Coordinates of C-alpha atoms and ligand atoms in Angstrom, one line a residue:
M15 CA -3.6 5.6 31.8
N16 CA -5.9 4.6 28.9
T17 CA -9.3 3.8 30.3
I18 CA -10.9 2.6 27.0
Q19 CA -12.8 -0.5 27.7
Q20 CA -11.6 -3.5 25.9
L21 CA -13.8 -6.3 24.8
T22 CA -13.3 -9.8 25.9
Q23 CA -15.7 -11.4 23.4
L24 CA -16.3 -10.8 19.8
D25 CA -20.1 -11.0 20.2
D26 CA -19.8 -7.7 22.1
L27 CA -18.5 -5.8 19.0
S28 CA -20.9 -3.0 18.1
F29 CA -21.8 -3.4 14.4
D30 CA -23.6 -0.8 12.3
N31 CA -23.6 -2.3 8.8
H32 CA -24.6 0.9 7.1
F33 CA -23.2 0.1 3.6
I34 CA -25.5 -2.9 3.2
R35 CA -28.5 -1.1 4.9
D36 CA -28.2 1.9 2.6
L37 CA -27.3 0.3 -0.8
P38 CA -29.1 -2.3 -2.9
C39 CA -28.3 -6.0 -2.4
D40 CA -28.1 -8.6 -5.1
T41 CA -31.4 -10.5 -5.0
E42 CA -29.8 -13.8 -6.0
T43 CA -28.7 -15.6 -2.8
H44 CA -27.0 -18.7 -4.3
N45 CA -23.2 -18.4 -4.5
Y46 CA -22.1 -19.0 -8.1
P47 CA -20.1 -16.9 -10.5
R48 CA -22.2 -14.4 -12.4
Q49 CA -22.8 -10.8 -13.5
V50 CA -24.5 -8.9 -10.7
F51 CA -26.8 -6.0 -11.8
D52 CA -28.7 -3.3 -9.9
A53 CA -26.7 -4.0 -6.7
C54 CA -23.5 -2.9 -4.9
Y55 CA -22.9 -6.2 -3.1
S56 CA -24.0 -9.8 -2.9
P57 CA -24.6 -11.7 0.4
V58 CA -22.2 -14.6 0.7
L59 CA -20.9 -16.7 3.6
P60 CA -17.2 -17.4 4.2
T61 CA -16.3 -21.1 3.5
K62 CA -15.7 -23.1 6.6
V63 CA -12.2 -24.5 6.9
A64 CA -10.7 -27.5 8.6
K65 CA -8.2 -26.3 11.1
P66 CA -7.8 -22.5 11.6
L67 CA -4.5 -21.5 13.2
R68 CA -3.5 -18.0 14.2
V69 CA -0.1 -17.0 12.8
A70 CA 0.0 -13.4 13.9
Y71 CA -2.1 -10.4 14.8
A72 CA -1.4 -6.6 15.0
H73 CA -2.2 -5.3 18.5
E74 CA -2.6 -1.7 17.2
V75 CA -5.4 -2.8 14.9
A76 CA -7.0 -4.9 17.6
E77 CA -7.0 -1.7 19.7
L78 CA -8.8 0.2 16.9
L79 CA -11.5 -2.4 17.4
D80 CA -11.3 -2.4 21.2
L81 CA -10.3 -6.0 21.3
S82 CA -8.3 -7.1 24.4
P83 CA -5.1 -9.0 24.0
E84 CA -6.7 -12.1 25.6
L85 CA -9.5 -12.0 23.1
C86 CA -6.9 -11.9 20.2
L87 CA -5.2 -15.0 21.6
S88 CA -8.5 -16.9 21.9
E89 CA -9.7 -19.8 19.8
D90 CA -12.8 -17.8 18.9
F91 CA -10.8 -15.0 17.4
T92 CA -9.0 -17.5 15.2
E93 CA -12.3 -19.1 14.2
V94 CA -14.1 -15.9 13.4
F95 CA -11.2 -14.3 11.5
T96 CA -10.6 -17.4 9.4
G97 CA -14.3 -17.4 8.5
N98 CA -15.7 -20.3 10.5
R99 CA -18.1 -18.3 12.6
L100 CA -19.9 -15.0 12.2
S101 CA -20.0 -13.2 15.5
K102 CA -23.1 -11.3 16.6
G103 CA -23.8 -8.4 14.3
M104 CA -21.6 -9.6 11.5
E105 CA -23.3 -9.8 8.1
S106 CA -21.1 -11.1 5.3
Y107 CA -21.1 -9.9 1.7
A108 CA -18.9 -9.4 -1.3
L109 CA -18.6 -6.0 -3.2
C110 CA -19.4 -5.5 -6.9
Y111 CA -16.9 -3.4 -8.8
G112 CA -15.2 -3.3 -12.2
G113 CA -12.0 -1.9 -13.3
H114 CA -9.3 -1.2 -15.9
Q115 CA -6.7 -3.8 -15.8
F116 CA -3.3 -2.8 -17.4
G117 CA -5.1 0.0 -19.3
H118 CA -8.0 -2.1 -20.6
W119 CA -11.6 -2.1 -19.4
A120 CA -12.2 -5.5 -17.8
G121 CA -15.9 -5.2 -17.0
Q122 CA -17.1 -6.7 -13.7
L123 CA -14.4 -7.9 -11.2
G124 CA -15.6 -7.5 -7.6
D125 CA -14.6 -9.2 -4.4
G126 CA -13.5 -12.5 -5.9
R127 CA -11.9 -13.6 -2.7
A128 CA -12.7 -10.9 -0.1
I129 CA -15.7 -11.3 2.1
N130 CA -16.8 -8.3 4.2
L131 CA -18.0 -8.9 7.7
G132 CA -19.6 -5.5 8.3
E133 CA -18.7 -2.2 9.9
I134 CA -18.0 -1.7 13.6
I135 CA -18.2 1.5 15.6
N136 CA -15.4 1.6 18.2
S137 CA -15.4 3.2 21.6
K138 CA -14.1 6.4 20.0
G139 CA -17.1 6.5 17.6
E140 CA -14.9 5.5 14.7
R141 CA -16.3 3.3 11.9
W142 CA -14.1 0.4 10.7
A143 CA -15.1 -2.1 8.0
L144 CA -13.7 -5.6 8.4
Q145 CA -12.9 -7.9 5.5
L146 CA -11.5 -11.4 5.2
K147 CA -9.2 -12.0 2.2
G148 CA -9.0 -15.7 1.1
A149 CA -12.2 -16.9 2.8
G150 CA -13.7 -18.7 -0.2
P151 CA -15.5 -18.1 -3.4
T152 CA -18.1 -15.4 -4.1
P153 CA -20.3 -14.5 -7.0
Y154 CA -17.3 -12.4 -8.2
S155 CA -14.8 -15.2 -8.2
R156 CA -15.1 -15.9 -12.0
T157 CA -13.1 -19.1 -12.6
A158 CA -10.9 -18.7 -9.5
D159 CA -11.1 -20.4 -6.1
G160 CA -11.6 -17.4 -3.7
L161 CA -8.6 -18.5 -1.7
A162 CA -5.2 -17.1 -0.8
V163 CA -1.9 -18.7 0.0
L164 CA 0.3 -18.2 3.0
R165 CA 3.1 -16.4 1.1
S166 CA 0.9 -13.7 -0.3
S167 CA -1.0 -13.4 3.0
I168 CA 2.2 -12.9 4.9
R169 CA 3.2 -10.2 2.4
E170 CA -0.1 -8.4 2.7
F171 CA -0.2 -8.6 6.5
L172 CA 3.3 -7.3 7.1
C173 CA 3.3 -4.7 4.4
S174 CA -0.1 -3.1 5.4
E175 CA 1.3 -2.6 8.9
A176 CA 4.7 -1.5 7.8
M177 CA 3.2 1.1 5.5
H178 CA 1.0 2.4 8.3
H179 CA 4.0 2.8 10.6
L180 CA 5.9 4.6 7.8
G181 CA 3.0 7.1 7.7
V182 CA 1.6 6.0 4.4
P183 CA -2.2 5.9 4.1
T184 CA -3.2 2.2 3.9
T185 CA -5.7 -0.4 4.7
R186 CA -4.7 -2.2 7.9
A187 CA -4.3 -5.9 8.8
L188 CA -5.8 -7.3 12.0
S189 CA -4.8 -10.9 11.7
L190 CA -3.1 -13.6 9.7
T191 CA -4.4 -17.2 10.0
L192 CA -3.9 -20.5 8.4
T193 CA -6.9 -22.4 7.2
G194 CA -5.4 -25.9 7.6
E195 CA -6.2 -26.6 4.0
S196 CA -4.1 -26.5 0.9
V197 CA -4.5 -24.3 -2.2
I198 CA -3.2 -25.2 -5.6
R199 CA -1.2 -22.5 -7.3
D200 CA 0.9 -22.2 -10.4
M201 CA 3.2 -19.4 -9.1
F202 CA 4.7 -18.3 -12.4
Y203 CA 2.0 -19.6 -14.7
N204 CA 4.5 -22.0 -16.2
G205 CA 2.8 -25.3 -15.6
N206 CA 4.3 -25.9 -12.2
R207 CA 1.2 -26.4 -10.0
K208 CA 1.9 -26.9 -6.4
A209 CA -0.1 -27.3 -3.2
E210 CA 0.5 -24.4 -0.8
P211 CA -0.9 -23.6 2.7
G212 CA -4.1 -21.6 2.5
A213 CA -4.4 -18.5 4.7
V214 CA -6.7 -15.6 5.5
V215 CA -5.9 -12.0 6.3
C216 CA -8.5 -9.8 8.1
R217 CA -8.2 -6.4 6.6
V218 CA -9.6 -3.3 8.3
A219 CA -10.3 0.1 6.7
P220 CA -12.9 2.9 6.9
S221 CA -14.2 1.7 3.5
F222 CA -13.1 -0.7 0.8
T223 CA -14.8 1.2 -2.0
R224 CA -12.7 1.5 -5.1
F225 CA -12.6 3.6 -8.3
G226 CA -14.0 0.6 -10.0
S227 CA -17.0 0.5 -7.7
F228 CA -18.2 3.7 -9.6
Q229 CA -16.9 2.6 -13.0
I230 CA -19.0 -0.5 -13.2
L231 CA -22.2 1.5 -12.6
T232 CA -21.4 4.0 -15.3
A233 CA -20.3 1.3 -17.7
R234 CA -23.8 -0.2 -17.2
R235 CA -25.5 3.2 -17.5
D236 CA -26.9 2.7 -14.0
H237 CA -26.9 6.4 -13.1
T238 CA -29.4 6.0 -10.3
L239 CA -27.2 3.6 -8.5
L240 CA -24.1 5.6 -9.3
K241 CA -25.7 8.6 -7.6
H242 CA -26.8 6.5 -4.7
L243 CA -23.3 5.1 -4.1
A244 CA -21.7 8.5 -4.5
D245 CA -24.2 10.0 -2.0
H246 CA -23.5 7.2 0.4
T247 CA -19.7 7.6 0.2
I248 CA -19.9 11.4 0.6
S249 CA -22.2 11.2 3.6
M250 CA -20.2 8.5 5.3
H251 CA -16.6 9.6 4.5
H252 CA -16.8 13.2 3.4
P253 CA -19.7 14.6 5.5
H254 CA -18.0 18.1 5.7
L255 CA -18.8 18.5 1.9
G256 CA -22.5 18.8 2.7
I257 CA -25.6 17.7 0.9
P258 CA -24.7 16.1 -2.5
S259 CA -25.1 18.3 -5.6
P260 CA -23.1 18.6 -8.7
T261 CA -20.8 21.2 -6.9
V262 CA -20.4 18.7 -4.0
Y263 CA -19.6 15.9 -6.4
L264 CA -16.8 18.0 -7.9
A265 CA -15.5 19.0 -4.5
W266 CA -15.5 15.3 -3.6
F267 CA -13.6 14.3 -6.7
T268 CA -11.1 17.1 -6.1
E269 CA -10.5 15.6 -2.6
I270 CA -10.0 12.2 -4.1
C271 CA -7.4 13.7 -6.5
Q272 CA -5.6 15.3 -3.5
K273 CA -5.7 12.2 -1.4
T274 CA -4.4 10.1 -4.2
A275 CA -1.6 12.5 -4.9
E276 CA -0.6 12.5 -1.3
M277 CA -0.5 8.7 -1.2
I278 CA 1.7 8.6 -4.4
V279 CA 4.1 11.1 -2.9
H280 CA 4.5 8.8 0.1
W281 CA 5.1 5.7 -2.2
Q282 CA 7.8 7.6 -4.0
R283 CA 9.3 8.7 -0.7
V284 CA 9.7 5.3 0.8
G285 CA 10.4 3.4 -2.5
F286 CA 7.2 1.3 -2.6
V287 CA 6.1 -0.1 -5.9
H288 CA 2.4 -1.3 -5.9
G289 CA 2.8 -3.5 -8.9
V290 CA -0.9 -3.7 -10.0
M291 CA -2.3 -0.2 -10.1
N292 CA -5.5 -1.2 -11.9
T293 CA -8.5 1.0 -11.2
D294 CA -10.1 -1.8 -9.1
N295 CA -7.0 -1.6 -6.8
M296 CA -7.4 2.2 -6.2
S297 CA -9.1 3.2 -3.0
I298 CA -11.7 6.0 -3.1
L299 CA -10.1 7.2 0.2
G300 CA -6.6 7.4 -1.1
L301 CA -5.4 4.3 0.9
T302 CA -2.9 1.8 -0.4
I303 CA -5.0 -1.2 -1.0
D304 CA -4.6 -4.8 -2.4
Y305 CA -1.0 -5.8 -1.6
G306 CA -0.2 -8.3 -4.4
P307 CA 3.0 -8.4 -6.4
Y308 CA 4.3 -5.2 -4.8
G309 CA 7.9 -4.6 -4.1
W310 CA 10.4 -2.2 -2.5
L311 CA 13.1 -0.5 -4.5
E312 CA 16.4 -1.8 -3.5
N313 CA 18.8 -0.3 -6.0
Y314 CA 17.2 3.0 -7.2
D315 CA 15.8 2.1 -10.6
P316 CA 12.7 4.0 -11.7
N317 CA 12.1 1.4 -14.4
W318 CA 11.8 -1.4 -11.9
T319 CA 8.5 -3.4 -11.5
P320 CA 8.3 -6.4 -9.2
N321 CA 5.3 -7.8 -11.2
T322 CA 6.4 -10.4 -13.8
T323 CA 3.0 -10.0 -15.5
D324 CA 4.0 -6.4 -16.2
A325 CA 7.6 -7.2 -17.2
E326 CA 7.1 -6.4 -20.9
H327 CA 5.5 -3.0 -20.8
R328 CA 6.4 -2.0 -17.2
R329 CA 3.2 0.1 -17.0
Y330 CA 3.4 0.0 -13.2
R331 CA 7.1 0.6 -12.8
F332 CA 8.2 2.8 -9.9
G333 CA 8.8 5.9 -11.9
N334 CA 5.5 5.6 -13.7
Q335 CA 3.3 5.5 -10.6
P336 CA 2.5 9.2 -10.5
E337 CA 1.4 9.1 -14.2
I338 CA -0.7 6.0 -13.7
A339 CA -2.5 7.5 -10.7
F340 CA -3.4 10.4 -12.9
W341 CA -4.6 8.1 -15.7
N342 CA -6.7 6.2 -13.1
L343 CA -8.2 9.4 -11.8
G344 CA -9.1 10.2 -15.4
Q345 CA -11.1 7.0 -15.6
L346 CA -12.8 7.9 -12.3
A347 CA -13.6 11.3 -13.8
N348 CA -15.3 9.6 -16.7
A349 CA -17.3 7.4 -14.3
L350 CA -18.4 10.4 -12.3
Y351 CA -19.2 12.5 -15.3
P352 CA -23.0 11.6 -15.3
L353 CA -23.2 13.2 -11.9
I354 CA -21.6 16.5 -13.0
E355 CA -22.1 16.7 -16.7
Q356 CA -19.3 19.3 -17.2
V357 CA -15.9 18.5 -18.5
E358 CA -13.9 21.6 -17.6
P359 CA -14.4 21.4 -13.8
L360 CA -13.5 17.7 -13.9
Q361 CA -10.4 18.6 -15.8
A362 CA -9.6 21.4 -13.3
A363 CA -9.9 18.8 -10.5
L364 CA -7.4 16.5 -12.3
N365 CA -5.1 19.5 -12.5
V366 CA -5.3 19.6 -8.7
Y367 CA -3.9 16.1 -8.7
T368 CA -0.9 17.3 -10.8
T369 CA -0.2 20.4 -8.6
T370 CA -0.7 18.5 -5.4
F371 CA 1.6 15.8 -6.6
E372 CA 4.3 18.2 -7.8
Q373 CA 4.3 20.4 -4.7
G374 CA 4.1 17.3 -2.5
W375 CA 7.0 15.7 -4.3
Q376 CA 9.2 18.9 -4.1
T377 CA 8.5 19.2 -0.3
M378 CA 9.1 15.5 0.1
M379 CA 12.4 15.6 -1.7
A380 CA 13.4 18.7 0.3
D381 CA 12.5 16.8 3.5
K382 CA 14.5 13.8 2.4
L383 CA 17.5 16.0 1.9
G384 CA 17.0 17.8 5.2
L385 CA 16.3 21.2 3.5
I386 CA 14.1 23.6 5.5
C387 CA 12.1 24.3 2.4
Y388 CA 12.1 23.9 -1.4
K389 CA 13.9 26.6 -3.3
P390 CA 13.2 26.1 -7.0
E391 CA 16.2 28.1 -8.2
S392 CA 18.7 25.8 -6.6
D393 CA 16.8 22.7 -5.7
E394 CA 15.3 21.6 -9.0
S395 CA 18.8 20.8 -10.4
L396 CA 19.9 19.5 -7.0
F397 CA 17.1 16.9 -7.1
S398 CA 17.5 15.9 -10.8
D399 CA 21.2 15.6 -10.5
L400 CA 20.8 13.4 -7.5
I401 CA 18.2 11.2 -9.2
A402 CA 20.6 10.8 -12.2
L403 CA 23.4 9.9 -9.9
L404 CA 21.4 7.3 -8.0
Q405 CA 20.6 5.5 -11.2
R406 CA 24.1 5.5 -12.6
V407 CA 25.4 2.7 -10.4
E408 CA 23.5 0.3 -8.2
T409 CA 22.6 2.4 -5.2
D410 CA 20.3 1.2 -2.4
M411 CA 17.7 3.9 -2.1
T412 CA 16.9 3.4 1.6
L413 CA 20.5 3.2 2.8
F414 CA 21.6 6.1 0.6
Y415 CA 19.1 8.6 2.1
R416 CA 19.6 7.3 5.6
Q417 CA 23.4 7.6 5.3
L418 CA 23.2 11.0 3.6
A419 CA 22.1 12.3 7.0
M420 CA 25.6 11.4 8.3
I421 CA 27.3 13.8 5.9
S422 CA 28.9 16.6 7.7
T423 CA 28.7 20.2 6.4
Q424 CA 32.0 20.9 8.2
T425 CA 35.3 20.9 6.4
H426 CA 36.7 17.5 5.4
D427 CA 40.3 16.3 5.4
D428 CA 39.9 14.7 2.0
D429 CA 37.3 13.6 -0.5
E430 CA 37.3 10.0 0.5
S431 CA 36.3 10.8 4.1
L432 CA 33.4 13.0 2.7
I433 CA 31.9 10.1 0.8
L434 CA 32.7 7.4 3.3
P435 CA 29.3 7.3 5.0
L436 CA 27.6 6.6 1.7
M437 CA 29.7 3.5 0.8
T438 CA 27.4 1.0 2.4
A439 CA 24.6 2.0 0.0
Y440 CA 26.4 0.6 -3.1
Y441 CA 25.9 -2.9 -4.4
R442 CA 28.9 -3.1 -6.7
P443 CA 32.1 -1.5 -5.5
E444 CA 33.6 -2.1 -9.0
Q445 CA 31.1 0.5 -10.4
L446 CA 32.6 3.2 -8.2
T447 CA 35.0 4.5 -10.9
A448 CA 37.0 7.7 -10.5
D449 CA 34.6 9.3 -12.9
Y450 CA 31.5 8.3 -10.8
K451 CA 33.2 9.4 -7.6
A452 CA 34.0 12.8 -9.2
H453 CA 30.3 13.3 -10.0
L454 CA 29.2 12.2 -6.6
L455 CA 31.7 14.6 -5.0
L456 CA 30.5 17.4 -7.2
W457 CA 26.9 16.8 -6.1
L458 CA 27.8 16.5 -2.5
K459 CA 29.6 19.8 -2.6
Q460 CA 26.6 21.4 -4.2
Y461 CA 24.4 19.8 -1.5
I462 CA 26.6 21.0 1.3
N463 CA 26.6 24.5 -0.2
R464 CA 22.8 24.4 -0.3
L465 CA 22.6 23.1 3.3
Q466 CA 24.8 26.0 4.4
Q467 CA 22.1 28.4 3.2
D468 CA 19.8 27.0 5.9
D469 CA 20.4 28.0 9.4
N470 CA 20.4 24.4 10.7
S471 CA 22.9 22.3 12.6
D472 CA 24.0 18.9 11.3
E473 CA 22.4 17.3 14.3
E474 CA 19.0 19.0 13.7
R475 CA 19.2 18.1 10.0
K476 CA 19.9 14.5 10.8
T477 CA 17.0 14.2 13.1
R478 CA 14.7 15.7 10.5
M479 CA 16.0 13.5 7.7
N480 CA 15.7 10.4 9.8
S481 CA 12.1 11.1 10.5
V482 CA 11.2 10.8 6.7
N483 CA 14.0 8.5 5.5
P484 CA 13.2 5.1 7.0
K485 CA 16.0 2.8 8.3
Y486 CA 13.7 -0.3 8.1
V487 CA 11.4 -1.2 5.2
L488 CA 9.9 -4.5 4.3
R489 CA 12.7 -5.4 1.9
N490 CA 11.7 -8.0 -0.6
Y491 CA 14.1 -10.6 0.6
L492 CA 13.1 -10.1 4.3
A493 CA 9.5 -10.9 3.5
Q494 CA 10.7 -13.9 1.5
L495 CA 12.8 -15.1 4.5
A496 CA 9.7 -14.8 6.7
I497 CA 7.8 -16.9 4.2
D498 CA 10.5 -19.5 3.9
K499 CA 10.4 -20.0 7.7
A500 CA 6.6 -19.9 7.9
E501 CA 6.3 -22.6 5.3
T502 CA 8.2 -24.8 7.9
S503 CA 5.7 -23.7 10.5
D504 CA 8.1 -21.3 12.2
F505 CA 6.3 -17.9 12.5
T506 CA 9.0 -16.1 14.6
L507 CA 10.3 -14.0 11.7
I508 CA 6.9 -12.7 10.9
N509 CA 6.5 -11.4 14.4
E510 CA 10.1 -10.1 14.6
L511 CA 9.6 -8.2 11.4
L512 CA 6.2 -6.9 12.5
E513 CA 7.8 -5.6 15.7
C514 CA 10.8 -4.0 13.9
L515 CA 8.7 -2.3 11.3
R516 CA 6.6 -0.7 14.0
H517 CA 9.5 1.8 14.4
P518 CA 10.9 2.2 10.9
Y519 CA 12.6 5.5 11.6
T520 CA 14.3 4.6 14.9
E521 CA 17.7 3.1 15.2
Q522 CA 17.2 -0.4 16.7
P523 CA 20.3 -1.9 18.2
G524 CA 20.2 -5.6 17.6
N525 CA 18.0 -5.3 14.5
E526 CA 20.6 -3.9 12.1
V527 CA 20.4 -7.1 10.2
F528 CA 16.9 -6.0 9.0
A529 CA 18.4 -2.8 7.6
E530 CA 21.0 -4.5 5.4
K531 CA 20.9 -4.2 1.6
R532 CA 19.7 -7.1 -0.5
P533 CA 22.1 -10.1 -0.3
E534 CA 23.4 -11.5 -3.6
W535 CA 21.4 -14.7 -3.3
A536 CA 18.2 -12.6 -3.5
R537 CA 19.1 -10.8 -6.7
Q538 CA 17.3 -13.2 -9.0
R539 CA 15.3 -15.3 -6.6
A540 CA 11.5 -15.6 -7.2
G541 CA 9.6 -13.8 -4.4
C542 CA 12.5 -11.4 -3.9
S543 CA 13.0 -9.7 -7.2
M544 CA 10.1 -11.2 -9.2
L545 CA 6.5 -11.7 -8.2
S546 CA 3.4 -12.7 -10.1
C547 CA -0.2 -12.1 -9.5
S548 CA -0.6 -15.7 -8.6
S549 CA -1.4 -15.5 -4.9
Ligands
AMP607 P1 -6.2 -8.3 -8.1 O1 -5.7 -7.4 -9.3 O2 -5.2 -9.3 -7.7 O3 -6.6 -7.4 -7.0 O4 -7.4 -9.1 -8.6 C1 -8.2 -8.8 -9.7 C2 -9.6 -9.5 -9.5 O5 -9.4 -10.9 -9.5 C3 -10.4 -9.1 -8.3 O6 -11.7 -9.1 -8.7 C4 -10.1 -10.2 -7.3 O7 -11.1 -10.4 -6.4 C5 -10.0 -11.4 -8.3 N1 -9.2 -12.5 -7.8 C6 -7.9 -12.6 -7.6 N2 -7.5 -13.7 -7.1 C7 -8.6 -14.5 -6.9 C8 -8.9 -15.8 -6.4 N3 -7.9 -16.6 -6.0 N4 -10.2 -16.2 -6.4 C9 -11.1 -15.4 -6.8 N5 -11.0 -14.2 -7.3 C10 -9.7 -13.7 -7.4
MG608 MG1 -7.8 -6.2 -6.4

């Protein structure tokens, strides 16, 4: 029995707001948009709202904070995590950072609609930072309102938790609440302004520091503060690296390269497209952060991006994510250069990204195919042939890999029975021409040959494949269905999806409907196939 003591009131949370203790604060205390110099953060209070209402909370995240279920259902929980009250020990602030947006330096960005509440130490001694997204304007809001709408908040809440349960490094989401106030948005920037319900998500992570947190300091030639923030980050999150020195900064950057590579391998494994991989949206801890116009691959298309703002150049398309992470790390290397002052070792660290990604990708692909290990002589072409095949006709990525585990390595009566398990993965039966089927069969026979080299039963292989190939992901249309219902004040689907996505690799009788491929109505529907940054 777990004997960890659970808190029954938020005022009992144990805060240790080390970030704001250690690092310099903006001296201006009034909340208006401005450039903030010589500081890592600005003090700012969440804006009070009319009528907070709890929509959902994640009990696993509550447990990380030692919060009891009764507490999470209390009115005070809703008040605090919508921003109406700071509990004892909370100190609220917005972070200063910059970033490259779509490849161009954008200068200061910062927490324009995120307000940090401080860092708690839980009963296991772990440190967790809390942050409200959508709790009102900050000095970094520029011309925007600091608010968030229900649809984008549902997407962030559900996807953070779904990603965690898939085993992908990510920031977490404690709660989703409504503010009781409306927010005006022009969803597709086409003049159709509309009032939408305002919402707040409470995000939880060891740290919300981004690549851009360092970039802004170097851009301003503030090398003293750059060193201070780097030293703080190393001592808090990489203490095993030791006392900061140029060698330690390099080891730290190398770790960031590794962690980022591992995160991207996971994205490619599960078919997640972030949609806005700007350097301000890259976590220094290699966590998936800032769920905006993200999407999940339905038919396997490396050129797909969910983000309409990126439709022209497709910089952040699925197949380009590994390349973009490398580019972003290059920008971080530039930002950290003043601490290291040597190009070659930074370049060598960037090479660690490439090798970590490549090896990670090969192992991940081998795992997805149920191979015991990657064998370059056979598997390189096995993988590339498969990827070509997946793109040739509309093939649901998630269903394809899941169904591939059903393929038997034993003899088959005929070709049709061999490919039968894969048929549910195809969107357009008319595309399954004799020529396509011949290629698919050729590949399957190559695959079965390869499997027979491994001493592994079909049953064992299936179990291993099903532990890396999810059955349930937050399909774009499922999130949209939950949004449609929530906009009529029915939150049941949010909680049903949250529950289902807790066990993405497990067969869930009764929940098969959540594993179905995208229905035709969702093909071109806004929110399902197209998303904008308006959130
Ligand atoms: P994003 O790329 O969506 O993460 O946002 C880029 C920048 O815009 C960040 O600095 C955000 O804080 C800011 N931002 C986005 N939406 C809003 C908003 N509604 N109000 C204020 N700032 C915002
Ligand atoms: Mg962002």
